[in-house]
């Protein structure tokens, strides 16, 4: 399924091109679609940017000394997939031999002396002395020179060729830097994305961040180890903040630590509007299977049950309780409705779950949250974050199925006029229970009035949709346990 990301694309493009914005943090909750968005953005802008995408998940099992080698491996691997003209120089054997003799003259003469019959023992016996004499002369010449600048340069070179030094600049590093420079010559800006920090164990996150900080010189981003122009760290900044304080203490300044990883400001990825606008497309793609597939028609956008199901999903998304990755599990999938019978009371006998549309919604929620407890946790949090909604009289009709389930012990599926009272919510809901459908075997409530319980006669315009949804789910759990 293709998600429309136009709104965030415009905002991110503006952020990416802020002056001096060379190092960035791209923040969003786990599973909200950060990687999907970034890959799509840079793929659509491949004429402007050359992307290097690293995922340090595998680095976490490595020693600090090895991490930079894995970074080089990943960058080198991606370079092989780029359209680069690699240099290959063929030297003649004669030219190669000349260079070898120049650098290894005495060793070569010694070898010849030991094996050359014409030269024989006489030369062989003096070759070692000749070699020692030449080395002594060379050393004396070197010791006689005074070059302070050269001494400093030699020291720096010694450190840079040392493996795993934070300043190492060996042949492979130089090769990678040179190839990246070739990419930049194509008028493309090079981007390094450090992705999936969310997937790391907490103790590894800061260790790997510190390694990147050393090798990419985040304190002075005029240039980094490989000459890459922009670096983007992808994570949930709030999660990183909480882990930082858990690890180092609440009194330790997190801002002072994290500020060096971004140049201007953190980019907070907000695809709630994107996901919300996609909910209708996702639920309408679901293929209902089973003998009672006529009961719920998610392709009908005008049906009350579809309108309410869409609202529940949007509320969960907008309160960071449902992410894109989870929601997409529903797309274009076949779903078999699950039904069970339960006993209303001794006199009324049994009723069936398919009479209540909200129960079908709960079945969907459980299927992609994975468990009853996970749904229960999400609904509790929704109750805290978004308790009431301001609704008009016409909008109340979409909550009819909700009230029918919440108050089933009162109406016992019999048509008529009823009142639902809840002292904790300070509410009275007056409704008419009706049967509907081809066989009049489905149940809903037509909500007539919503009033305060403590102020009889005073209408309420705020409707406790989230608390009632949580109550309905708890009733569902009880019914599921009582099923026949």
Coordinates of C-alpha atoms in Angstrom, one line a residue:
X1 CA 0.0 0.0 0.0
X2 CA 1.3 3.5 -0.9
X3 CA 0.9 6.0 1.9
X4 CA 0.5 9.6 0.9
X5 CA 3.3 11.5 2.7
X6 CA 3.1 14.8 0.9
X7 CA 2.5 17.0 4.0
X8 CA 5.5 15.7 5.9
X9 CA 7.7 15.7 2.7
X10 CA 7.3 19.5 2.3
X11 CA 8.2 20.1 5.9
X12 CA 11.2 17.8 6.0
X13 CA 12.5 19.2 2.7
X14 CA 12.5 22.7 4.2
X15 CA 14.2 21.4 7.4
X16 CA 16.9 19.5 5.4
X17 CA 17.9 22.6 3.5
X18 CA 18.2 24.9 6.5
X19 CA 21.5 26.8 6.3
X20 CA 24.2 25.0 8.3
X21 CA 22.0 22.0 9.1
X22 CA 24.6 19.3 8.6
X23 CA 23.8 17.0 11.5
X24 CA 20.3 16.1 12.4
X25 CA 18.1 14.1 14.7
X26 CA 15.0 12.7 13.1
X27 CA 12.7 11.8 15.9
X28 CA 9.5 9.7 16.1
X29 CA 7.9 6.9 18.2
X30 CA 8.9 3.3 17.5
X31 CA 7.0 1.9 14.5
X32 CA 5.5 5.2 13.3
X33 CA 7.1 4.8 9.9
X34 CA 10.4 6.8 10.1
X35 CA 12.4 4.5 7.9
X36 CA 9.6 4.2 5.3
X37 CA 9.4 8.0 5.1
X38 CA 13.1 8.6 4.7
X39 CA 13.6 5.9 2.1
X40 CA 10.7 7.2 0.1
X41 CA 11.9 10.8 0.4
X42 CA 15.5 10.1 -0.7
X43 CA 14.4 7.7 -3.4
X44 CA 12.1 10.4 -4.9
X45 CA 15.0 12.9 -4.7
X46 CA 17.8 10.7 -5.9
X47 CA 18.9 13.3 -8.4
X48 CA 19.8 15.6 -5.5
X49 CA 21.1 13.3 -2.8
X50 CA 23.3 10.2 -2.5
X51 CA 22.1 8.1 0.4
X52 CA 24.2 5.9 2.8
X53 CA 21.9 4.0 5.2
X54 CA 23.5 2.4 8.2
X55 CA 21.6 0.2 10.8
X56 CA 23.8 -0.2 13.9
X57 CA 21.7 -3.0 15.3
X58 CA 24.5 -5.6 14.6
X59 CA 27.2 -3.3 16.0
X60 CA 25.8 -3.8 19.5
X61 CA 27.4 -7.2 19.9
X62 CA 30.8 -5.9 18.8
X63 CA 33.6 -4.3 20.8
X64 CA 34.0 -0.5 20.5
X65 CA 37.2 -1.0 18.5
X66 CA 35.4 -3.0 15.9
X67 CA 32.4 -0.7 15.4
X68 CA 34.3 1.7 13.1
X69 CA 35.4 -1.2 10.9
X70 CA 31.7 -2.2 10.5
X71 CA 30.8 1.3 9.7
X72 CA 33.5 1.3 6.9
X73 CA 32.1 -2.1 5.8
X74 CA 28.6 -0.8 5.5
X75 CA 29.6 2.4 3.7
X76 CA 31.9 0.4 1.3
X77 CA 29.1 -2.1 0.6
X78 CA 26.8 0.8 -0.3
X79 CA 29.5 2.4 -2.5
X80 CA 29.7 -0.8 -4.6
X81 CA 26.0 -0.1 -5.5
X82 CA 26.7 3.4 -6.6
X83 CA 27.4 4.5 -10.2
X84 CA 31.1 5.3 -9.6
X85 CA 34.1 5.1 -12.1
X86 CA 36.6 3.0 -10.1
X87 CA 40.2 3.5 -11.0
X88 CA 42.3 0.6 -12.0
X89 CA 46.0 1.1 -13.0
X90 CA 48.0 -1.6 -14.8
X91 CA 51.8 -1.2 -14.3
X92 CA 54.2 -3.0 -16.6
X93 CA 56.4 -5.7 -15.0
X94 CA 59.5 -3.7 -16.0
X95 CA 58.2 -0.5 -14.2
X96 CA 57.2 -2.5 -11.1
X97 CA 60.7 -4.2 -11.0
X98 CA 62.4 -0.8 -11.1
X99 CA 60.4 0.5 -8.1
X100 CA 61.2 -2.8 -6.3
X101 CA 64.9 -2.5 -6.9
X102 CA 64.9 1.1 -5.9
X103 CA 63.3 0.3 -2.5
X104 CA 65.1 -3.1 -1.9
X105 CA 68.5 -2.7 -3.6
X106 CA 70.7 -4.1 -0.9
X107 CA 68.4 -7.1 -0.2
X108 CA 68.4 -7.9 -3.9
X109 CA 72.2 -7.7 -4.2
X110 CA 72.6 -10.0 -1.2
X111 CA 70.2 -12.5 -2.8
X112 CA 72.2 -12.4 -6.0
X113 CA 75.5 -12.8 -4.1
X114 CA 74.3 -15.9 -2.3
X115 CA 73.0 -17.6 -5.5
X116 CA 75.3 -16.2 -8.3
X117 CA 78.1 -18.6 -9.1
X118 CA 80.1 -16.0 -11.0
X119 CA 80.1 -13.6 -8.0
X120 CA 80.7 -16.4 -5.6
X121 CA 81.8 -16.4 -2.0
X122 CA 83.8 -13.2 -2.1
X123 CA 80.8 -10.9 -2.7
X124 CA 78.6 -12.9 -0.4
X125 CA 81.0 -12.4 2.5
X126 CA 81.0 -8.6 2.2
X127 CA 77.3 -8.2 1.4
X128 CA 76.2 -8.2 5.0
X129 CA 78.9 -5.6 5.9
X130 CA 77.9 -3.5 2.9
X131 CA 74.3 -3.6 4.0
X132 CA 75.2 -2.6 7.6
X133 CA 77.4 0.2 6.4
X134 CA 74.7 1.6 4.2
X135 CA 72.1 1.4 7.0
X136 CA 74.6 3.1 9.4
X137 CA 75.2 5.9 6.9
X138 CA 71.4 6.3 6.4
X139 CA 70.8 6.4 10.1
X140 CA 73.6 8.9 10.7
X141 CA 72.2 11.1 8.0
X142 CA 68.7 10.9 9.5
X143 CA 70.0 11.6 13.0
X144 CA 71.9 14.6 11.8
X145 CA 68.8 16.3 10.5
X146 CA 66.7 18.6 12.7
X147 CA 63.1 19.0 11.5
X148 CA 60.6 19.8 14.2
X149 CA 57.7 19.9 11.8
X150 CA 58.6 16.5 10.4
X151 CA 58.7 15.1 13.9
X152 CA 55.2 16.2 14.6
X153 CA 54.0 14.9 11.2
X154 CA 55.6 11.5 11.8
X155 CA 53.9 11.3 15.2
X156 CA 50.5 12.1 13.6
X157 CA 51.1 9.5 10.9
X158 CA 52.0 6.9 13.4
X159 CA 48.6 7.4 15.2
X160 CA 46.6 7.6 12.0
X161 CA 47.9 4.2 10.7
X162 CA 47.2 2.5 14.0
X163 CA 44.1 0.3 13.8
X164 CA 41.1 1.4 15.9
X165 CA 42.5 4.7 16.8
X166 CA 39.9 7.4 16.7
X167 CA 42.2 9.3 14.3
X168 CA 43.0 6.3 12.1
X169 CA 43.3 7.1 8.4
X170 CA 44.4 3.9 6.8
X171 CA 44.2 3.0 3.1
X172 CA 40.6 1.8 3.2
X173 CA 39.5 5.0 5.0
X174 CA 41.3 7.1 2.4
X175 CA 39.7 5.0 -0.4
X176 CA 36.2 5.4 1.0
X177 CA 36.7 9.1 1.4
X178 CA 38.0 9.4 -2.2
X179 CA 35.1 7.5 -3.6
X180 CA 32.6 9.6 -1.7
X181 CA 34.4 12.7 -3.1
X182 CA 33.7 11.3 -6.6
X183 CA 30.0 11.0 -5.7
X184 CA 30.0 14.7 -4.6
X185 CA 31.5 15.6 -8.0
X186 CA 28.2 14.5 -9.6
X187 CA 26.5 17.5 -7.9
X188 CA 24.8 15.3 -5.4
X189 CA 24.7 16.0 -1.6
X190 CA 25.9 13.0 0.4
X191 CA 23.6 11.9 3.3
X192 CA 24.4 9.3 6.0
X193 CA 21.4 8.0 7.9
X194 CA 22.1 6.1 11.2
X195 CA 18.9 4.2 11.5
X196 CA 17.2 1.8 14.0
X197 CA 18.7 3.1 17.3
X198 CA 15.2 2.3 18.6
X199 CA 15.9 -1.4 18.2
X200 CA 19.0 -1.5 20.3
X201 CA 19.2 -2.6 23.9
X202 CA 19.4 0.5 26.2
X203 CA 23.0 -0.2 27.3
X204 CA 24.2 -0.2 23.7
X205 CA 22.6 3.0 22.5
X206 CA 24.9 5.5 24.2
X207 CA 28.0 3.3 23.6
X208 CA 27.3 3.4 19.8
X209 CA 26.4 7.1 19.9
X210 CA 29.7 7.8 21.6
X211 CA 31.6 5.9 18.9
X212 CA 29.9 7.9 16.2
X213 CA 30.6 11.1 18.1
X214 CA 34.3 10.3 18.1
X215 CA 34.6 9.3 14.5
X216 CA 32.3 11.9 13.0
X217 CA 33.4 14.9 15.0
X218 CA 30.0 16.1 16.0
X219 CA 31.4 18.9 18.0
X220 CA 32.9 20.6 14.9
X221 CA 31.1 19.4 11.9
X222 CA 33.1 21.3 9.3
X223 CA 34.1 17.9 7.9
X224 CA 33.8 14.3 9.1
X225 CA 35.8 11.2 8.8
X226 CA 34.6 10.2 5.3
X227 CA 33.7 13.6 3.9
X228 CA 29.9 13.0 4.1
X229 CA 28.0 16.3 4.0
X230 CA 25.0 15.5 6.2
X231 CA 24.4 13.0 9.0
X232 CA 20.9 12.1 10.2
X233 CA 20.4 10.0 13.4
X234 CA 17.0 8.3 13.5
X235 CA 15.5 7.6 16.9
X236 CA 12.8 8.5 19.4
X237 CA 14.4 11.4 21.2
X238 CA 12.0 11.2 24.2
X239 CA 12.8 7.5 24.6
X240 CA 16.6 8.3 24.4
X241 CA 16.0 11.1 27.0
X242 CA 14.3 8.7 29.4
X243 CA 17.0 6.0 29.0
X244 CA 19.7 8.6 29.5
X245 CA 18.3 9.7 32.9
X246 CA 17.7 6.1 33.9
X247 CA 21.4 5.3 33.1
X248 CA 23.1 8.4 34.4
X249 CA 20.6 9.9 36.8
X250 CA 17.9 12.5 36.6
X251 CA 20.2 15.3 37.6
X252 CA 22.5 14.8 34.6
X253 CA 22.0 17.3 31.8
X254 CA 20.6 15.5 28.8
X255 CA 20.5 18.6 26.6
X256 CA 24.3 19.1 27.0
X257 CA 24.9 15.5 25.9
X258 CA 22.5 15.4 22.9
X259 CA 22.9 18.9 21.6
X260 CA 26.2 18.0 19.8
X261 CA 24.3 15.5 17.6
X262 CA 22.3 18.1 15.8
X263 CA 23.1 21.5 14.3
X264 CA 19.8 23.4 14.4
X265 CA 16.9 21.6 16.0
X266 CA 15.4 18.1 16.3
X267 CA 13.0 17.2 13.5
X268 CA 9.9 15.6 15.1
X269 CA 8.3 13.4 12.6
X270 CA 4.5 13.6 12.8
X271 CA 2.7 11.3 10.5
X272 CA -0.5 11.1 12.5
X273 CA -2.4 13.1 9.8
X274 CA -0.9 10.8 7.1
X275 CA -1.9 7.6 9.0
X276 CA -5.3 9.0 9.9
X277 CA -6.1 9.8 6.3
X278 CA -5.0 6.3 5.3
X279 CA -7.3 4.5 7.8
X280 CA -10.3 4.5 5.5
X281 CA -8.2 3.0 2.7
X282 CA -6.8 0.3 5.0
X283 CA -10.1 -0.8 6.6
X284 CA -12.0 -0.8 3.3
X285 CA -9.4 -3.2 1.8
X286 CA -10.2 -5.9 4.5
X287 CA -11.9 -9.0 3.0
X288 CA -14.5 -10.4 5.4
X289 CA -14.8 -14.1 5.4
X290 CA -17.4 -16.5 7.0
X291 CA -21.1 -17.2 7.0
X292 CA -21.9 -13.8 8.6
X293 CA -19.9 -11.6 6.3
X294 CA -23.0 -9.5 5.6
X295 CA -23.0 -8.3 9.3
X296 CA -20.1 -5.9 8.9
X297 CA -19.3 -4.1 5.6
X298 CA -16.1 -2.1 6.0
X299 CA -16.2 -1.0 2.4
X300 CA -19.4 1.0 3.1
X301 CA -18.1 4.4 4.4
X302 CA -21.6 5.5 5.2
X303 CA -22.3 2.6 7.6
X304 CA -22.4 3.6 11.3
X305 CA -20.2 0.7 12.4
X306 CA -17.6 1.6 9.7
X307 CA -17.6 5.3 10.7
X308 CA -17.1 4.4 14.4
X309 CA -14.4 1.8 13.7
X310 CA -12.5 4.4 11.7
X311 CA -12.8 6.9 14.6
X312 CA -11.5 4.4 17.1
X313 CA -8.4 3.7 15.0
X314 CA -7.8 7.4 14.4
X315 CA -8.1 8.1 18.1
X316 CA -5.5 5.4 18.8
X317 CA -3.2 6.8 16.1
X318 CA -3.5 10.4 17.2
X319 CA -2.6 9.5 20.8
X320 CA 0.5 7.5 19.9
X321 CA -1.2 4.2 20.8
X322 CA -1.2 2.7 17.3
X323 CA 1.5 3.0 14.7
X324 CA 1.8 2.7 10.9
X325 CA 3.5 -0.7 11.0
X326 CA 0.8 -2.2 13.1
X327 CA -2.0 -0.6 11.1
X328 CA -0.7 -1.9 7.8
X329 CA -1.0 -5.5 9.0
X330 CA -4.7 -5.1 8.3
X331 CA -4.3 -3.9 4.7
X332 CA -5.8 -6.2 2.1
X333 CA -6.0 -9.1 4.5
X334 CA -8.7 -11.7 4.8
X335 CA -10.4 -11.7 8.2
X336 CA -12.8 -14.3 9.5
X337 CA -15.3 -12.9 12.0
X338 CA -15.3 -14.8 15.3
X339 CA -18.6 -15.4 17.0
X340 CA -19.7 -16.8 20.4
X341 CA -23.0 -17.2 22.3
X342 CA -23.4 -16.0 25.8
X343 CA -26.1 -16.1 28.4
X344 CA -27.9 -12.8 29.2
X345 CA -29.8 -14.1 32.2
X346 CA -31.7 -17.2 33.3
X347 CA -35.0 -16.1 31.7
X348 CA -33.8 -14.5 28.4
X349 CA -31.5 -17.4 27.5
X350 CA -28.6 -16.9 25.1
X351 CA -27.6 -14.1 22.8
X352 CA -24.8 -14.0 20.2
X353 CA -21.8 -11.7 19.9
X354 CA -22.7 -10.9 16.3
X355 CA -25.7 -8.9 17.5
X356 CA -23.2 -6.3 18.9
X357 CA -21.0 -4.5 16.3
X358 CA -18.6 -3.2 18.9
X359 CA -17.6 -6.8 19.8
X360 CA -16.5 -7.2 16.2
X361 CA -14.4 -4.1 16.5
X362 CA -12.7 -5.5 19.6
X363 CA -11.9 -8.7 17.7
X364 CA -10.1 -6.6 15.1
X365 CA -8.1 -4.7 17.7
X366 CA -7.0 -7.9 19.4
X367 CA -5.9 -9.4 16.1
X368 CA -3.3 -6.8 15.5
X369 CA -2.4 -5.7 19.0
X370 CA -1.7 -9.4 19.7
X371 CA -3.5 -9.9 23.0
X372 CA -6.4 -8.8 25.2
X373 CA -4.1 -7.2 27.7
X374 CA -2.4 -5.1 25.0
X375 CA -5.7 -3.7 23.9
X376 CA -6.8 -3.1 27.5
X377 CA -3.5 -1.1 28.1
X378 CA -4.0 0.9 25.0
X379 CA -7.6 1.8 25.9
X380 CA -6.7 2.8 29.4
X381 CA -4.0 5.2 28.0
X382 CA -6.6 6.5 25.5
X383 CA -8.9 7.2 28.4
X384 CA -6.2 9.2 30.2
X385 CA -5.1 11.2 27.1
X386 CA -8.4 11.8 25.4
X387 CA -11.3 11.4 27.8
X388 CA -14.1 13.5 26.4
X389 CA -15.2 14.7 23.0
X390 CA -17.4 17.7 22.1
X391 CA -20.1 16.2 19.9
X392 CA -23.3 17.5 18.4
X393 CA -26.7 15.7 18.5
X394 CA -26.3 14.2 15.0
X395 CA -22.8 12.8 15.9
X396 CA -24.2 10.9 18.8
X397 CA -25.7 8.3 16.5
X398 CA -22.2 6.7 15.8
X399 CA -22.0 5.8 19.5
X400 CA -25.2 3.8 19.5
X401 CA -23.5 0.4 19.2
X402 CA -21.2 1.3 22.0
X403 CA -24.1 2.1 24.4
X404 CA -25.9 -1.1 23.3
X405 CA -23.0 -3.2 24.5
X406 CA -22.2 -1.1 27.6
X407 CA -25.8 -1.3 28.9
X408 CA -26.7 -4.8 27.7
X409 CA -27.5 -6.1 31.2
X410 CA -30.2 -3.3 31.5
X411 CA -31.9 -3.7 28.1
X412 CA -31.3 -7.5 27.7
X413 CA -31.6 -7.0 23.9
X414 CA -35.3 -6.0 24.2
X415 CA -36.5 -3.0 22.2
X416 CA -37.7 0.0 24.2
X417 CA -36.7 3.2 26.0
X418 CA -33.8 3.0 28.5
X419 CA -31.3 5.1 30.6
X420 CA -27.7 4.3 31.1
X421 CA -26.3 5.9 34.3
X422 CA -22.7 6.2 35.4
X423 CA -21.9 8.1 38.6
X424 CA -18.1 8.1 38.0
X425 CA -18.6 9.7 34.6
X426 CA -21.5 11.9 35.9
X427 CA -23.7 11.0 33.0
X428 CA -27.1 9.8 32.0
X429 CA -27.6 8.6 28.5
X430 CA -31.3 8.2 27.4
X431 CA -31.7 5.9 24.4
X432 CA -34.0 3.8 22.4
X433 CA -32.9 0.2 21.8
X434 CA -33.7 -1.0 18.3
X435 CA -33.1 -4.1 16.2
X436 CA -32.0 -3.7 12.6
X437 CA -30.8 -5.6 9.6
X438 CA -32.4 -7.9 7.1
X439 CA -33.5 -10.3 9.9
X440 CA -33.7 -7.6 12.6
X441 CA -31.1 -9.6 14.5
X442 CA -28.6 -6.8 15.1
X443 CA -28.8 -4.3 18.0
X444 CA -28.1 -0.6 18.4
X445 CA -29.1 2.3 20.6
X446 CA -30.5 5.5 19.3
X447 CA -29.2 8.1 21.7
X448 CA -31.8 10.7 22.5
X449 CA -30.3 12.8 25.3
X450 CA -27.0 13.1 27.2
X451 CA -27.2 14.8 30.6
X452 CA -25.3 15.3 33.8
X453 CA -26.2 12.8 36.6
X454 CA -25.6 15.4 39.3
X455 CA -27.5 18.1 37.4
X456 CA -30.6 16.5 36.1
X457 CA -32.0 18.3 33.0
X458 CA -28.6 19.9 32.1
X459 CA -27.5 18.7 28.7
X460 CA -23.9 17.6 28.1
X461 CA -22.1 18.5 24.9
X462 CA -18.9 16.6 26.0
X463 CA -19.2 12.9 25.5
X464 CA -16.9 10.4 27.4
X465 CA -16.2 8.3 24.3
X466 CA -12.8 6.8 25.6
X467 CA -14.0 5.9 29.1
X468 CA -17.1 4.2 27.6
X469 CA -15.0 2.4 25.1
X470 CA -12.9 1.0 27.9
X471 CA -16.0 -0.1 29.8
X472 CA -17.4 -1.8 26.7
X473 CA -14.1 -3.7 26.2
X474 CA -14.3 -4.9 29.8
X475 CA -17.8 -6.1 29.2
X476 CA -16.6 -7.9 26.1
X477 CA -13.9 -9.7 28.1
X478 CA -16.6 -10.8 30.6
X479 CA -18.8 -12.0 27.9
X480 CA -16.0 -13.9 26.2
X481 CA -15.4 -15.8 29.4
X482 CA -19.1 -16.6 29.7
X483 CA -19.4 -17.8 26.1
X484 CA -21.3 -21.1 25.6

